[in-house]
């Protein structure tokens, strides 16, 4: 007869918490294992976890995510016709395959858990929850149904559950986008792309149908400043100039005094300005138009009943060398049936215990508070700059943890799990996400798309959730 395996647990040394078994607790060396949690599973959260695993041998990282699915704006922001950008997901999947990584989807800080809950359960809490609101212009007429934020429009075509029912009326010929950053250009491109260019992407089926029926012919991209201050980058602008059946129309009067400054410009700005100048001189054809419109400051949005009529702008003059603008006291209207406001994302504070600068919309730097990504830097920058920030901030945390060698007294997920269970919250782990992922890929395959995103949270939980 085989001897029964003996359990070497000295009850005298056990605290109630240490008897709770969890994935992290069962890992070798767990008594000295530091427990870190990250709030938000976008690029900042994943790159932070990646560097922590690289630098610390004995650490558990739990990532809490508001949505049942991971990857933040890589899934819900990056344009569907830029699939190559989403390849970063391969790196994130490798991070998730670390045995000490845990994804806890469908858990919202500030609703399901407090900041204090996390601080009590973990050695370090890292805030990487991004910026999920947007700035407003504060001009009359802005709050009508046909003025949408570009953020929500992006969420709509990318299948963000909270935006799937957004009322997007494309039964008009002219759209004004207020703002000239890369998000604004993404939105313009989606509105003007021939539908066949979008069919094979992971754009949601309902938005594909709406875009196929769209009557939009002209998209204005309006900004207060001049061509030398344009916030979009050359790659995005060049893509617009190459869209089939779309002419890019620039007003040559906005370029007065620009050409002579070109030799003095930094390289990236020089190349973009040269492309803008050459495009402004080219004869083009196409039944649709893309019109970057500089030196236009929106002052009012005019509607009649439920119909949007136009945006009224004050024309600005510019000192090209200094880049400063001032109103000329002259006004112009651009007729349109839809306005998309694209003047930036805004960070918010989900819990009053988080030190927060509500003007800048960023988490404040304080001892013991660790934040990264857009909620740390503000909502600018691409995945690469977000990665640099995550590496920088995680290096600081590693230094702190290395200074403090005392064993962890925190119980990590074991504590949080009991809280979530007592509230009846269904969570999704990384295997649950894999199930959702494979259903999406299967659904997409029938339509010749890389995936057809599930846009209902209930459906996601039905496939990947567990209580
Ligand atoms: C429309 C758009 C297109 C873009 N396209 C590109 C591109 O083509 N190339 C490129 O390099 N960069 C692009 N970017 C920039 C890039 O997406 C960002 O640099 C990056 O996503 C920022 O990462 P983050 O982790 O800080 O935030 P996010 O990606 O926003 O991740 C934050 C995560 O936190 C979660 N969260 C929010 N609140 C809570 C809460 N209370 N509790 C728990 N979880 C929460 C969110 O659901 C989200 O998953 C684009 C950005 C936008 C807006």
mmCIF file of C-alpha atoms and ligand atoms in Angstrom, residues 39-45 64-67 69-74 76-79 82 85 107-110 128-132 154 157 183 186 236 345 350 372-375 380-386, ligand 1:
data_model
loop_
_atom_site.group_PDB
_atom_site.id
_atom_site.type_symbol
_atom_site.label_atom_id
_atom_site.label_comp_id
_atom_site.label_asym_id
_atom_site.label_seq_id
_atom_site.Cartn_x
_atom_site.Cartn_y
_atom_site.Cartn_z
ATOM 1 C CA UNK A 39 -5.487 48.189 -13.291
ATOM 2 C CA UNK A 40 -6.034 48.263 -17.051
ATOM 3 C CA UNK A 41 -4.973 45.778 -19.714
ATOM 4 C CA UNK A 42 -3.973 48.145 -22.507
ATOM 5 C CA UNK A 43 -0.409 48.432 -23.817
ATOM 6 C CA UNK A 44 0.746 50.235 -20.651
ATOM 7 C CA UNK A 45 -0.472 47.416 -18.401
ATOM 8 C CA UNK A 64 -7.774 43.873 -13.498
ATOM 9 C CA UNK A 65 -9.712 45.029 -16.540
ATOM 10 C CA UNK A 66 -13.079 46.774 -16.752
ATOM 11 C CA UNK A 67 -14.050 44.893 -19.912
ATOM 12 C CA UNK A 69 -11.590 41.300 -22.919
ATOM 13 C CA UNK A 70 -7.998 42.595 -22.853
ATOM 14 C CA UNK A 71 -5.795 44.988 -24.886
ATOM 15 C CA UNK A 72 -7.515 48.381 -24.404
ATOM 16 C CA UNK A 73 -7.169 50.734 -27.352
ATOM 17 C CA UNK A 74 -5.250 48.174 -29.390
ATOM 18 C CA UNK A 76 -10.942 49.387 -29.451
ATOM 19 C CA UNK A 77 -8.951 52.359 -30.784
ATOM 20 C CA UNK A 78 -6.493 51.292 -33.494
ATOM 21 C CA UNK A 79 -8.220 51.501 -36.860
ATOM 22 C CA UNK A 82 -4.290 49.024 -39.684
ATOM 23 C CA UNK A 85 -0.406 47.766 -35.497
ATOM 24 C CA UNK A 107 -13.808 44.093 -12.950
ATOM 25 C CA UNK A 108 -13.989 47.877 -12.706
ATOM 26 C CA UNK A 109 -11.955 49.863 -10.224
ATOM 27 C CA UNK A 110 -14.334 52.318 -8.583
ATOM 28 C CA UNK A 128 -2.810 51.865 -16.098
ATOM 29 C CA UNK A 129 -6.460 52.486 -16.850
ATOM 30 C CA UNK A 130 -6.000 54.931 -19.741
ATOM 31 C CA UNK A 131 -8.230 57.853 -20.655
ATOM 32 C CA UNK A 132 -11.757 56.877 -21.540
ATOM 33 C CA UNK A 154 -14.193 54.969 -33.056
ATOM 34 C CA UNK A 157 -16.899 51.014 -35.589
ATOM 35 C CA UNK A 183 -7.519 60.016 -34.505
ATOM 36 C CA UNK A 186 -8.439 57.717 -38.834
ATOM 37 C CA UNK A 236 -1.617 59.068 -41.878
ATOM 38 C CA UNK A 345 -9.225 62.107 -24.821
ATOM 39 C CA UNK A 350 -12.581 56.322 -10.619
ATOM 40 C CA UNK A 372 1.688 54.396 -16.326
ATOM 41 C CA UNK A 373 0.452 54.916 -19.877
ATOM 42 C CA UNK A 374 -2.044 57.577 -20.829
ATOM 43 C CA UNK A 375 -3.374 58.005 -17.288
ATOM 44 C CA UNK A 380 -0.996 61.583 -26.225
ATOM 45 C CA UNK A 381 1.504 59.263 -27.766
ATOM 46 C CA UNK A 382 1.508 56.016 -29.641
ATOM 47 C CA UNK A 383 1.989 52.452 -28.470
ATOM 48 C CA UNK A 384 5.770 52.844 -28.662
ATOM 49 C CA UNK A 385 5.839 55.860 -26.338
ATOM 50 C CA UNK A 386 3.380 54.113 -24.019
HETATM 51 C C1 LIG B 1 -8.497 56.036 -31.879
HETATM 52 C C2 LIG B 1 -7.058 55.723 -31.548
HETATM 53 C C3 LIG B 1 -6.249 55.120 -32.497
HETATM 54 C C4 LIG B 1 -4.916 54.839 -32.197
HETATM 55 N N1 LIG B 1 -4.138 54.266 -33.156
HETATM 56 C C5 LIG B 1 -2.844 54.009 -32.885
HETATM 57 C C6 LIG B 1 -2.014 53.421 -33.890
HETATM 58 O O1 LIG B 1 -2.449 53.151 -35.012
HETATM 59 N N2 LIG B 1 -0.709 53.174 -33.562
HETATM 60 C C7 LIG B 1 -0.201 53.464 -32.318
HETATM 61 O O2 LIG B 1 0.979 53.207 -32.069
HETATM 62 N N3 LIG B 1 -0.979 54.034 -31.358
HETATM 63 C C8 LIG B 1 -2.277 54.306 -31.611
HETATM 64 N N4 LIG B 1 -3.057 54.881 -30.655
HETATM 65 C C9 LIG B 1 -2.471 55.185 -29.335
HETATM 66 C C10 LIG B 1 -2.486 53.954 -28.406
HETATM 67 O O3 LIG B 1 -3.724 53.322 -28.505
HETATM 68 C C11 LIG B 1 -2.175 54.395 -26.976
HETATM 69 O O4 LIG B 1 -0.843 54.904 -26.963
HETATM 70 C C12 LIG B 1 -2.262 53.264 -25.951
HETATM 71 O O5 LIG B 1 -3.398 52.460 -26.148
HETATM 72 C C13 LIG B 1 -2.314 53.817 -24.522
HETATM 73 O O6 LIG B 1 -2.264 52.704 -23.672
HETATM 74 P P1 LIG B 1 -2.866 52.656 -22.193
HETATM 75 O O7 LIG B 1 -2.617 51.270 -21.715
HETATM 76 O O8 LIG B 1 -2.346 53.790 -21.404
HETATM 77 O O9 LIG B 1 -4.438 52.912 -22.359
HETATM 78 P P2 LIG B 1 -5.584 52.005 -22.984
HETATM 79 O O10 LIG B 1 -5.129 51.349 -24.218
HETATM 80 O O11 LIG B 1 -6.770 52.893 -23.074
HETATM 81 O O12 LIG B 1 -5.862 50.881 -21.894
HETATM 82 C C14 LIG B 1 -6.502 51.164 -20.672
HETATM 83 C C15 LIG B 1 -7.312 49.956 -20.227
HETATM 84 O O13 LIG B 1 -7.839 50.210 -18.908
HETATM 85 C C16 LIG B 1 -9.186 49.757 -18.839
HETATM 86 N N5 LIG B 1 -9.895 50.511 -17.786
HETATM 87 C C17 LIG B 1 -10.373 51.774 -17.856
HETATM 88 N N6 LIG B 1 -10.947 52.124 -16.685
HETATM 89 C C18 LIG B 1 -10.840 51.058 -15.857
HETATM 90 C C19 LIG B 1 -11.258 50.807 -14.516
HETATM 91 N N7 LIG B 1 -11.883 51.745 -13.783
HETATM 92 N N8 LIG B 1 -11.020 49.582 -13.980
HETATM 93 C C20 LIG B 1 -10.378 48.618 -14.711
HETATM 94 N N9 LIG B 1 -9.949 48.820 -15.990
HETATM 95 C C21 LIG B 1 -10.165 50.024 -16.552
HETATM 96 C C22 LIG B 1 -9.725 50.047 -20.230
HETATM 97 O O14 LIG B 1 -10.886 49.274 -20.515
HETATM 98 C C23 LIG B 1 -8.522 49.668 -21.111
HETATM 99 O O15 LIG B 1 -8.553 48.308 -21.458
HETATM 100 C C24 LIG B 1 -4.390 55.170 -30.922
HETATM 101 C C25 LIG B 1 -5.212 55.780 -29.972
HETATM 102 C C26 LIG B 1 -6.531 56.055 -30.279
HETATM 103 C C27 LIG B 1 -7.403 56.724 -29.247
#
